[in-house]
C-alpha cells in the first residue's frame, strides 16, 4: 500500500524535440545525451531526488523504448523505492477507447489515478527539456508559505527576450495578476520556466474542469493557468536566479555542452552536494596515448584517444585515431573517428563512423563566415546516429546528414 | 554453464601488500582506475554463465562487502542463486589452507545443486571464461582439472610467490605438483589457481580432509591423490597476472598501458563488471598534458600525467607532474607537486610543491587518507 | 549493450476481458487475482523463467497502471536482469503520429525494435489469459528439431468443443496443412492454445508483409498463420497434454479456483520444481481463532478468520467475522465479511465490505435451481471492487453489482 | 528522522537459546511464523524515516546476511545510506561490551553525516518509532535518552536477564542505572535498550572508552557519566518483549495469540517488514481442525492445530495433533504424530505416530533438520 506523500512530481517527457533534427528521429528529446554521460532528463530527475521528492511519474508517448530502458527501475537516481520511486506513464486504453495525451494538462489528467495513490498535498509539474539545478522543495515551501493554489518558477530575462517567453505579470508580493504568452510588448521580464507547483486539490479541480471543455487545448500555459487566474486563485511567481538552459535547438545544445568546459562552469557536474545522477555505461577508464593531445575538453570513460581533442565534449567509448582532430565539437557515445579525420564545430550522433581522412564541418570562424544563416543546424555540421562518412569524404559546415555518405 | 557453482577465495596475501591491505582484504584492493581485484574473477564466472557464486572471506572484508553489495552489477542479485558472501563461521584464527576455508563453506556447498564447481582465487587479473575448460574436463572424464599457463616466471623479492607448478604427461594428466619450487629461468606450467571439480567429489574431499586434520588443497588433495584421481591440466594462453605483492601489483597495473593487455582484458565481448560510482566525465583544463595513461571518470586534469593510472575523482592541479604512478580514488595532487613511481591509496592529499619519487621495483606507497 | 538471446517472449497482455464483468473495470484481464495470491499473468511469466527465457516483453494498452505496478522491475519472477528481464511495452508515437495496437500481430510489429535489440533466434508469443504450466523451452527445441518457421501449441479437445476453437488440421508428422477458426465441422480436435514459437527472421518478414496489407486485421490467428500456410512455410503443431484453462468467463474463473482445492490438484502450487512466482503482499501470518472452522479451502496470509470457511479460496488480508459463513466462494484481497454475514457461491472483488448479517448469493444447488440461466455471472453473485453491502442486505444469486447496496 | 543513523547490536545472547542459536545469530532466530527477530527493530528504524542502518555482527551471521540481503525488503537498498552489515574487523574473541562493538563500527560512524544515532539491540519484539523520543531528546537538550518501560518483571530461570533498570528524578533525568539487579515483584523502569545520542558525543565516548580499556555502555558510560552528561528517560507504553532465552522466546511467541498483542505489533500503519519467500497460500484439506493459531503461507493442514504458531511450508498430515507449539519452516508432521509445548527448528521431520510433549516453562526444543 502506497503511503501519503507530501509531493509527487510529474515529468512531461513526451516531446519530440523536432528542432533537434536528426538527433531525435529515434529518441524523445529528454533522452538526448548531454555533457559527456548524461541525458537531459537526468537533470529534473536528479533535482527531484536532491529535493527529497521520491515519487516521480514520467509521462511519455514519443519513441519511448530508449527512454524507458534508460529510466528502468530508477536505481541510478535512487528512485527504486518500495513505496513511490519512478514510474513511466504511457497513454493507455480505458473502457473501449484509448486516448493519446492531447496536451500537457491532459497528460496529467489521464494519470489522476496514479497521483491519487499517494494522496499528495502538492504536485510538481516538470518538463524534460532543460538543463538546470533547482531545489523544488524550496518552491514547495514557498507555495505553502504563500498558501498559493499554484506557484510558477520564473527567470528574469531581458526585455528583448521576454517576447519569446510566457510572461507573468506580478504585484509587489509576487502574486500573479496576468499571464501573457509571448507578448509583443511585455510588461514584465519574469519568464515562466514551465515549472509548476500545485496544491493537488486545486489542480485536480481545474484539470477536470478543463477536460470537460471541448474547446480547450488542454495545456497548462494556454488553459489551466489562465482559468485559475480568472477564477481568482492565489498564484505566485517563484523567482529563480540560477543557470537554466532550454536545449531545444542544436545551437543551444552545443552552447550548453560548451558551457561545461571551465573550472567555474555554471553547471558544476562535480558538485557532490547536488549530484546529477545518470545511468552509467560499464566502460573501462579512458586511455590517452603518447600521440594524443587533450585540451580544455570533457572526455568520458571508455574513450581511446590517439589524436587531438580541443574544446570538445566527448562521450563514452569514442575512438579517436592517430592524427585525427576533434575541435569545438560534441561527440556522442560509441563513435569512431579514424586516423587523420577532422571534425570541427560539429555534433556527431551515437555510433557514427568518420573514416580516415574525412572532414566534417569547418573551423567555427570559417563556418560562420561562409554558411548561409537560418539552417536547422546553424553553422555546424550535424550527423545522425549510426551513419558512416567514407574515407576522405567531406561533410560541409551547415550540413545535417541522416544517411551514410561515401 | 548453468550447472556450475563458483567459489572464490577472497582472503589471500593479506600481509604482502603493505598498507594497501591494512584497510581491506586483498581481493578488494583497487586496480585499473575503477576496478577491485576481485572484479575479474567474479566477472569471468558470470561471463561463463555461472549464476551462483560464493565468496569465501576471512577477515577485514567490510570493504569487500561494500563493493560487492547485492551483486547487482554482476547480475548476481537473484532469487535463485546469486552472490553469497561466506564469512568465517566463528572467530577462529583464520584458514590454514583452502580445504579449511572450504570446510567453512561446507553447508553452502551441500545446499547447492550444481554438478560442477569452479574454484578460483580472487587475485588473478584475467578475462577468460571456463566453458572450454569445463568441456575439456568432461571430455577427459577428469576428477579435477587445473587451468594452467605455460610461462617463464618473473622473480620478485617482496613476498610474491611463484605458486604451484604442475608437471603433465603427454595426455595432459598431472603427474606432479610442486609448491613454490625454485624454477630458475625455465618455462614452467603454472597453475592459475582456477580449478574445476565435481561438487560431489569436492564434498567428499572436504569431509576427508577435515576428519584427518588436513587443510591444504595442493598438498593434501592434489599431491596425495595424483594416482587415484584423474587430475588433468587445461592450458590457457590468456593474459593473466597474479597480484600478491606490491611489485606484482605495480607491474600488473603498468601492463594496462600496453594496448595488447588492454585488448585482452577489456576490448572483449565479455565485460569486466564493477560497482558503479556516480562521477562526472573527466575534465581537462588549461595546460593539461597527458600521455600514455589510463584515466577514470570524475577527474580534473590541469597538470601533466605520464605513464600512469589515475582512478576516479582525482584532481591534478596546475603544474603538478605525475609519472609512472598509480593514483587511487579522490586524491588531490596540488599545484606543482611531483610524483614518480608512487602508489597512492584512496583519499591522499599531496600538498603544493611536495615531491615523492619511488623506484620501479620498490614504488613509494602512501596509505589511505594520508596528507603529505 | 544487450547480448544475443536464443529466445525472447512477447506476452500479449492488452485484453480487457469484458466477459469478466465488474472484475475488469479497473484492471486488464491478466491482472485478475487468482488462487489466493496470484494474478493470471504470473503463470506465463513464471513459465518463461522456469523455461530459461529471461527476456520478456509485456504488451499492454488497457488500464495498465495496476499491471505495470504489479510487474514493476520484474524482481518477483527473477526478471530484474541487467541484460534482458521484463519490459512493459505500451503503444507509442513515432514521427508525428501514434497508433494503438490494432491486433495481436500489429502489437508485435510495433515492437520490432525491442525484439531486435536481442537478435533472437526464436520469438515466443504468449497471452496473459490462461492458467497452465508449460516448458516453452521444449517447444523451442521441437521447433528447432523440425526446422519449423512456426510451431503452435495444441490441446486435444473433444469433437464437440472443437467448434469453439481455432483448429489445426495436421498431417501424420504433425505438420499443419490447414487452420480453421471455429469450424462448424471440425476435421481435427487439435485446438490452438494461442502459444506460438516463431523463427524470428520468418516472423519479421510476415509481420512486415501483414502490416503493408491495409485489409488485414493484423491478427496472428486470422492473418499471419494463414499467410504463412499459404506461402508453404514449415509449420507444426506442438502437442500439450497438461492442465490448461482459459479463465475468460466468471464461471471458468470460479472453476479454476476450485480446482486448486485438493491434494492432487492439476495445478500444484506447492511444486518446488515449477514454482509459480507472484508479487507477495507483506502480510502477517493468518490467524484462525477458537471460533473458526476452516475446511477444504485456501486461505492466504494476513487473513483473520473467526467464522466458517468451506470450499473457498480466500486471498490475503481478508477478515471473516464471528458467525460469518463463506462457502463455495472466491474472496479477493482486503475484503471484510462481518459477523454473521453469509457469502455462498460468489466471487467478491477486492476491498469489498459485507456488513453484519448481510447475505450474498445462495447455496449452489438452490442458485442453480432458481436463477434463470444465461447471466454473465452464471448462477453466482459477483461483487465489484470496493463496494459495500449494508447490514442485513441481500444480494441474490445471479446478481452482479458494481455499486454499493444499503 | 532523515538526520538519524540507526545502529543495531545483532549478536547478543548467543548461548542462552539452546540449539536455536547454534546455527545462527540470535538476531536471526525465526519468530512469529515468517519473521526473524531482527525484523522488528529494523522495521522500527525504517518506519521512523531512518534510511541508513548499520548492523553490528559478531559471529555466526551467515544466516543473518542471507536474511537481510541487500536490504531491499526494508527499502534500505539505496545509493545514499541504506543497510550496512558490519562484521568484526578481525577475528578477535568477540565484544566484551557494546562500547567495544561500537569501536569496531567506528569508521562507519565517523563517515556518517547524521546528527543523531539510535542504538538498539536486535532482540526486542516491538512495533514503535523513535520520532517522539527524538523530539523529547531535543526538547530536553539531552546528551543521552534511554527509552524505558515501566513494568513488573517476570522471572525466568533459564538465562533470561532482567536487564538494566533505571531510576529517574521528577524531571525524568536518570539518576541511577542498575545492571541486572534483584528487583522482586516491584514495578521498575526497565531500559528497552533503545538509546538516542548525538553522533559527535558517541564518537567521543567510543574513543574515550577505547583509550581507557573500557567496554560496557551501561557501566562505563551511563553509570560513570550520570552527573556530567544529561541522561534522560523516555517512557514508552508499547508492547515490548525481550527475547534472550528459550522461555522468553516461547512466551513472546505465545503472546501473538492474544488479539491485543497482534494489534500492537501488526494491525498498525507501520508494517513489520521481512524477507519475502515464494509460497503458495495455505491449503486446508480433509478434517483439518484449527483453533487459536497463527499459520503462515505455504502450509498444508490436514490435522489438528491448537494454540500454536506454524511457519511457512509446514505440512501437518492427517490425524496429527499440534498443541501449544512453535513449528518452524518446512517441518513435516506426519500422520498421527502428536506435539505439545514443543519448539521445532526449521526442516524437522516428526515421523508417523511419534509423540513429543514438553512443558510450558521448559518447551521441548528440536534442532534444525532433525528427524524424530
PDB file of N, CA and C in Angstrom, chain B residues 40-67:
ATOM      1  N   UNK B  40      37.621  -9.233 -11.566  1.00  0.00           N
ATOM      2  CA  UNK B  40      37.995 -10.009 -12.748  1.00  0.00           C
ATOM      3  C   UNK B  40      37.505 -11.450 -12.649  1.00  0.00           C
ATOM      4  N   UNK B  41      37.851 -12.112 -11.574  1.00  0.00           N
ATOM      5  CA  UNK B  41      37.426 -13.500 -11.418  1.00  0.00           C
ATOM      6  C   UNK B  41      35.906 -13.588 -11.327  1.00  0.00           C
ATOM      7  N   UNK B  42      35.320 -12.650 -10.625  1.00  0.00           N
ATOM      8  CA  UNK B  42      33.865 -12.674 -10.482  1.00  0.00           C
ATOM      9  C   UNK B  42      33.188 -12.479 -11.842  1.00  0.00           C
ATOM     10  N   UNK B  43      33.694 -11.524 -12.640  1.00  0.00           N
ATOM     11  CA  UNK B  43      33.129 -11.312 -13.977  1.00  0.00           C
ATOM     12  C   UNK B  43      33.355 -12.530 -14.861  1.00  0.00           C
ATOM     13  N   UNK B  44      34.506 -13.164 -14.717  1.00  0.00           N
ATOM     14  CA  UNK B  44      34.769 -14.371 -15.505  1.00  0.00           C
ATOM     15  C   UNK B  44      33.723 -15.449 -15.230  1.00  0.00           C
ATOM     16  N   UNK B  45      33.380 -15.595 -13.973  1.00  0.00           N
ATOM     17  CA  UNK B  45      32.370 -16.599 -13.629  1.00  0.00           C
ATOM     18  C   UNK B  45      31.023 -16.236 -14.242  1.00  0.00           C
ATOM     19  N   UNK B  46      30.648 -14.964 -14.078  1.00  0.00           N
ATOM     20  CA  UNK B  46      29.368 -14.519 -14.620  1.00  0.00           C
ATOM     21  C   UNK B  46      29.355 -14.665 -16.139  1.00  0.00           C
ATOM     22  N   UNK B  47      30.448 -14.291 -16.784  1.00  0.00           N
ATOM     23  CA  UNK B  47      30.521 -14.394 -18.240  1.00  0.00           C
ATOM     24  C   UNK B  47      30.534 -15.845 -18.717  1.00  0.00           C
ATOM     25  N   UNK B  48      30.840 -16.766 -17.815  1.00  0.00           N
ATOM     26  CA  UNK B  48      30.760 -18.184 -18.149  1.00  0.00           C
ATOM     27  C   UNK B  48      29.346 -18.719 -17.977  1.00  0.00           C
ATOM     28  N   UNK B  49      28.439 -17.864 -17.548  1.00  0.00           N
ATOM     29  CA  UNK B  49      27.056 -18.297 -17.337  1.00  0.00           C
ATOM     30  C   UNK B  49      26.791 -18.848 -15.955  1.00  0.00           C
ATOM     31  N   UNK B  50      27.769 -18.727 -15.064  1.00  0.00           N
ATOM     32  CA  UNK B  50      27.556 -19.168 -13.677  1.00  0.00           C
ATOM     33  C   UNK B  50      26.673 -18.136 -12.983  1.00  0.00           C
ATOM     34  N   UNK B  51      25.607 -18.598 -12.322  1.00  0.00           N
ATOM     35  CA  UNK B  51      24.690 -17.651 -11.686  1.00  0.00           C
ATOM     36  C   UNK B  51      24.640 -17.812 -10.171  1.00  0.00           C
ATOM     37  N   UNK B  52      25.514 -18.642  -9.639  1.00  0.00           N
ATOM     38  CA  UNK B  52      25.585 -18.762  -8.176  1.00  0.00           C
ATOM     39  C   UNK B  52      27.052 -18.786  -7.770  1.00  0.00           C
ATOM     40  N   UNK B  53      27.456 -17.809  -6.994  1.00  0.00           N
ATOM     41  CA  UNK B  53      28.867 -17.668  -6.632  1.00  0.00           C
ATOM     42  C   UNK B  53      28.980 -17.430  -5.131  1.00  0.00           C
ATOM     43  N   UNK B  54      29.819 -18.201  -4.478  1.00  0.00           N
ATOM     44  CA  UNK B  54      30.138 -17.968  -3.074  1.00  0.00           C
ATOM     45  C   UNK B  54      31.501 -17.299  -2.963  1.00  0.00           C
ATOM     46  N   UNK B  55      31.599 -16.285  -2.129  1.00  0.00           N
ATOM     47  CA  UNK B  55      32.869 -15.588  -1.932  1.00  0.00           C
ATOM     48  C   UNK B  55      33.326 -15.858  -0.500  1.00  0.00           C
ATOM     49  N   UNK B  56      34.398 -16.620  -0.389  1.00  0.00           N
ATOM     50  CA  UNK B  56      34.866 -17.034   0.936  1.00  0.00           C
ATOM     51  C   UNK B  56      35.782 -15.954   1.494  1.00  0.00           C
ATOM     52  N   UNK B  57      35.415 -15.408   2.642  1.00  0.00           N
ATOM     53  CA  UNK B  57      36.182 -14.312   3.237  1.00  0.00           C
ATOM     54  C   UNK B  57      36.798 -14.772   4.552  1.00  0.00           C
ATOM     55  N   UNK B  58      37.773 -14.040   5.021  1.00  0.00           N
ATOM     56  CA  UNK B  58      38.356 -14.382   6.312  1.00  0.00           C
ATOM     57  C   UNK B  58      38.183 -13.227   7.283  1.00  0.00           C
ATOM     58  N   UNK B  59      38.915 -12.163   7.058  1.00  0.00           N
ATOM     59  CA  UNK B  59      38.724 -11.024   7.941  1.00  0.00           C
ATOM     60  C   UNK B  59      38.848  -9.757   7.128  1.00  0.00           C
ATOM     61  N   UNK B  60      38.526  -8.632   7.763  1.00  0.00           N
ATOM     62  CA  UNK B  60      38.803  -7.380   7.104  1.00  0.00           C
ATOM     63  C   UNK B  60      38.020  -7.244   5.806  1.00  0.00           C
ATOM     64  N   UNK B  61      36.798  -7.765   5.772  1.00  0.00           N
ATOM     65  CA  UNK B  61      36.108  -7.818   4.491  1.00  0.00           C
ATOM     66  C   UNK B  61      34.954  -6.825   4.374  1.00  0.00           C
ATOM     67  N   UNK B  62      34.938  -5.836   5.272  1.00  0.00           N
ATOM     68  CA  UNK B  62      33.915  -4.794   5.183  1.00  0.00           C
ATOM     69  C   UNK B  62      33.960  -4.099   3.827  1.00  0.00           C
ATOM     70  N   UNK B  63      35.160  -3.732   3.398  1.00  0.00           N
ATOM     71  CA  UNK B  63      35.311  -3.025   2.122  1.00  0.00           C
ATOM     72  C   UNK B  63      34.871  -3.918   0.965  1.00  0.00           C
ATOM     73  N   UNK B  64      35.158  -5.203   1.052  1.00  0.00           N
ATOM     74  CA  UNK B  64      34.737  -6.142   0.012  1.00  0.00           C
ATOM     75  C   UNK B  64      33.216  -6.229  -0.042  1.00  0.00           C
ATOM     76  N   UNK B  65      32.583  -6.287   1.126  1.00  0.00           N
ATOM     77  CA  UNK B  65      31.124  -6.339   1.178  1.00  0.00           C
ATOM     78  C   UNK B  65      30.505  -5.071   0.607  1.00  0.00           C
ATOM     79  N   UNK B  66      31.078  -3.929   0.954  1.00  0.00           N
ATOM     80  CA  UNK B  66      30.566  -2.672   0.406  1.00  0.00           C
ATOM     81  C   UNK B  66      30.663  -2.680  -1.114  1.00  0.00           C
ATOM     82  N   UNK B  67      31.778  -3.211  -1.597  1.00  0.00           N
ATOM     83  CA  UNK B  67      31.989  -3.228  -3.041  1.00  0.00           C
ATOM     84  C   UNK B  67      30.999  -4.159  -3.740  1.00  0.00           C
TER      85      UNK B  67
END
